[in-house]
Coordinates of C-alpha atoms in Angstrom, one line a residue:
M153 CA 22.7 35.8 5.1
A154 CA 25.5 33.5 4.5
A155 CA 25.5 31.4 7.7
Q156 CA 25.5 27.7 7.3
F157 CA 25.1 24.8 9.6
E158 CA 28.3 23.0 10.7
P159 CA 28.8 19.8 12.8
S160 CA 28.6 20.7 16.5
S161 CA 31.9 20.5 18.3
S162 CA 30.0 20.4 21.7
V163 CA 27.0 18.1 20.9
P164 CA 27.9 14.8 19.3
G165 CA 25.8 14.4 16.2
G166 CA 24.4 17.8 16.5
A167 CA 24.7 20.8 14.4
S168 CA 25.6 24.6 15.1
I169 CA 25.0 27.8 13.1
G170 CA 25.7 31.6 13.9
L171 CA 22.6 33.6 13.3
D172 CA 22.2 37.3 13.6
E173 CA 18.9 39.1 14.9
L174 CA 17.6 39.5 11.4
E175 CA 18.0 35.9 10.5
V176 CA 16.4 34.7 13.8
S177 CA 13.4 37.0 13.3
I178 CA 12.9 35.7 9.7
L179 CA 13.2 32.1 10.6
R180 CA 10.9 32.5 13.6
S181 CA 8.5 34.3 11.5
L182 CA 8.4 31.8 8.7
A183 CA 8.0 29.0 11.2
V184 CA 5.1 30.6 13.0
Q185 CA 3.4 31.3 9.5
L186 CA 3.9 27.6 8.8
L187 CA 2.2 26.7 12.1
E188 CA -0.7 28.9 11.1
L189 CA -1.2 27.4 7.7
I190 CA -1.0 23.7 9.1
G191 CA -3.6 24.7 11.7
P192 CA -4.1 23.9 15.4
G193 CA -3.8 20.4 16.7
D194 CA -7.1 18.7 17.7
E195 CA -6.9 18.6 21.6
P196 CA -8.9 15.7 23.2
E197 CA -11.7 16.7 25.4
A198 CA -11.3 16.0 29.0
G199 CA -12.4 12.5 29.9
D200 CA -12.0 11.2 26.3
D201 CA -10.9 7.7 25.9
P202 CA -7.0 7.7 25.1
L203 CA -7.6 4.6 22.9
A204 CA -10.3 6.3 21.0
E205 CA -7.9 9.1 20.3
L206 CA -5.4 6.7 18.7
F207 CA -8.0 5.7 16.1
A208 CA -9.6 9.1 15.5
D209 CA -10.2 9.6 11.8
G210 CA -8.6 12.3 9.8
P211 CA -9.8 14.1 6.7
S212 CA -10.5 12.1 3.7
E213 CA -10.4 14.8 1.1
P214 CA -7.2 16.6 0.1
P215 CA -6.7 20.2 1.1
S216 CA -7.9 22.8 -1.3
D217 CA -5.1 25.2 -0.5
P218 CA -2.1 24.2 -3.1
A219 CA 0.5 24.6 -0.4
L220 CA -1.3 22.3 2.0
A221 CA -1.9 19.9 -0.9
R222 CA 1.8 20.0 -1.3
L223 CA 2.6 19.2 2.2
F224 CA -0.1 16.6 2.5
P225 CA -0.1 14.9 -0.9
D226 CA -2.3 12.2 -2.3
A227 CA -0.7 8.7 -1.6
Y228 CA -1.7 7.2 -4.9
T229 CA -1.4 9.9 -7.7
G230 CA 1.1 12.5 -8.3
P231 CA 0.4 16.4 -8.7
G232 CA -1.8 17.0 -11.7
E233 CA -2.5 13.3 -12.3
R234 CA -6.0 12.3 -13.0
Q235 CA -7.5 9.9 -10.4
D236 CA -9.7 7.0 -11.2
R237 CA -12.5 5.9 -8.7
A238 CA -10.3 3.3 -7.1
A239 CA -7.3 5.6 -6.6
R240 CA -9.5 8.3 -5.2
E241 CA -11.1 5.7 -2.6
A242 CA -7.7 4.4 -1.7
G243 CA -6.3 7.9 -1.3
A244 CA -9.2 8.9 0.9
E245 CA -8.7 5.9 3.1
F246 CA -4.9 6.5 3.4
R247 CA -5.3 10.1 4.2
R248 CA -8.1 9.3 6.9
F249 CA -5.6 7.3 8.8
T250 CA -2.4 9.2 8.3
E251 CA -2.9 12.9 7.9
N252 CA -3.6 13.8 11.6
E253 CA -0.4 12.1 12.6
L254 CA 1.5 13.9 9.7
R255 CA 0.1 17.1 10.8
D256 CA 1.1 16.6 14.4
R257 CA 4.7 15.9 13.3
K258 CA 4.9 18.9 11.0
R259 CA 3.6 21.1 13.8
A260 CA 6.1 19.6 16.3
D261 CA 8.9 20.3 13.9
S262 CA 8.0 23.9 13.4
L263 CA 7.4 24.4 17.1
A264 CA 10.9 23.0 17.7
V265 CA 12.3 25.7 15.3
V266 CA 10.4 28.5 17.3
H267 CA 11.4 27.1 20.7
T268 CA 15.1 26.8 19.8
L269 CA 15.2 30.2 18.4
D270 CA 13.4 31.6 21.4
T271 CA 16.4 30.4 23.6
L272 CA 19.0 32.2 21.7
R273 CA 20.9 35.1 23.2
P274 CA 23.3 37.1 21.2
A275 CA 27.0 36.8 22.2
E276 CA 28.2 40.0 23.7
G277 CA 29.2 42.7 21.3
S278 CA 28.6 40.4 18.1
G279 CA 24.9 40.8 17.6
A280 CA 24.9 37.1 16.6
A281 CA 24.1 34.0 18.4
V282 CA 25.2 30.5 18.1
L283 CA 22.4 27.9 17.8
T284 CA 23.5 24.4 18.7
L285 CA 21.0 21.6 17.8
S286 CA 20.9 18.0 19.2
P287 CA 20.6 15.3 16.8
E288 CA 16.7 15.1 17.3
E289 CA 16.3 18.9 17.0
S290 CA 18.5 18.6 13.8
R291 CA 15.9 16.2 12.4
Q292 CA 13.0 18.6 13.4
W293 CA 14.7 21.5 11.8
L294 CA 15.3 19.6 8.7
G295 CA 11.6 18.6 8.5
A296 CA 10.5 22.4 9.1
L297 CA 13.1 23.7 6.6
N298 CA 11.8 21.2 4.0
D299 CA 8.1 22.1 4.8
L300 CA 9.0 25.7 4.6
R301 CA 10.6 25.3 1.1
L302 CA 7.8 23.3 -0.2
T303 CA 5.2 25.9 0.9
I304 CA 7.1 28.9 -0.6
G305 CA 8.0 26.8 -3.7
T306 CA 4.3 26.2 -4.2
R307 CA 3.3 29.8 -3.6
L308 CA 6.0 30.8 -6.2
E309 CA 4.9 28.0 -8.5
V310 CA 8.5 26.6 -8.8
E311 CA 8.7 23.9 -11.3
D312 CA 11.6 21.5 -11.8
D313 CA 13.8 24.2 -13.3
A314 CA 14.1 27.2 -11.0
E315 CA 16.8 29.0 -12.9
D316 CA 14.5 32.0 -13.6
L317 CA 14.3 32.7 -9.9
Y318 CA 17.8 33.7 -10.0
R319 CA 17.2 36.4 -12.8
L320 CA 14.2 38.2 -11.0
S321 CA 14.6 42.0 -11.2
D322 CA 14.9 43.8 -7.8
D323 CA 11.5 45.5 -8.2
D324 CA 9.7 42.0 -8.7
P325 CA 7.2 41.7 -5.9
R326 CA 8.3 38.0 -5.6
K327 CA 12.0 38.8 -4.9
P328 CA 11.8 38.7 -1.1
L329 CA 9.9 35.3 -1.1
V330 CA 12.6 34.0 -3.6
M331 CA 15.4 35.1 -1.5
A332 CA 13.8 33.3 1.6
Y333 CA 13.3 30.1 -0.6
L334 CA 16.9 30.2 -1.7
W335 CA 18.3 30.8 1.7
L336 CA 16.2 28.1 3.2
G337 CA 17.5 25.8 0.5
A338 CA 21.1 26.7 1.5
L339 CA 20.3 26.2 5.2
Q340 CA 18.7 22.8 4.4
E341 CA 21.6 21.5 2.3
S342 CA 24.2 22.6 4.9
L343 CA 22.1 20.8 7.8
V344 CA 21.9 17.6 5.7
A345 CA 25.8 17.9 5.3
T346 CA 26.2 17.7 9.1
L347 CA 24.0 14.7 9.3
V348 CA 25.8 12.6 6.7
P349 CA 29.1 11.0 8.1

């Protein structure tokens, strides 16, 4: 898994990458798992007032799952920081008005990954397919790759220094997850490089 994004020669401002069937399968599976973690969107009931939908309240409490708490952090305190009453109330108010929209965007980003991967067809005789992203799809992929890395990093309890991840033995049960984490990081870094002029 050494493929990296490169600037697209056919789509101005876009990015391209060659992916084999295994890479496509892994990326698609991770994106679907992220969608399941984030949860389904709230569909408005038939006849609901569209204006009321804009002002629908979201949750006021942070998620209990550490990975979701990382994806939807508190606005006024950092991880592990103790909140006073004012910060708790301000965080709840902020979350109530922003989390639904943030969840929608994260779902849209993950769905974009799934949809673009579903359109891929391997080139004849190569077993690999070239994925070409528009600038908007690149932004969505970047968001989804970031969310996947945050989720996996939280599950692995990655701290600032992740050097120990490179020294895991092959029989460590975390090894496949670590390999995915590092690969996603390389993909994310190469995609960022295509977006920077």
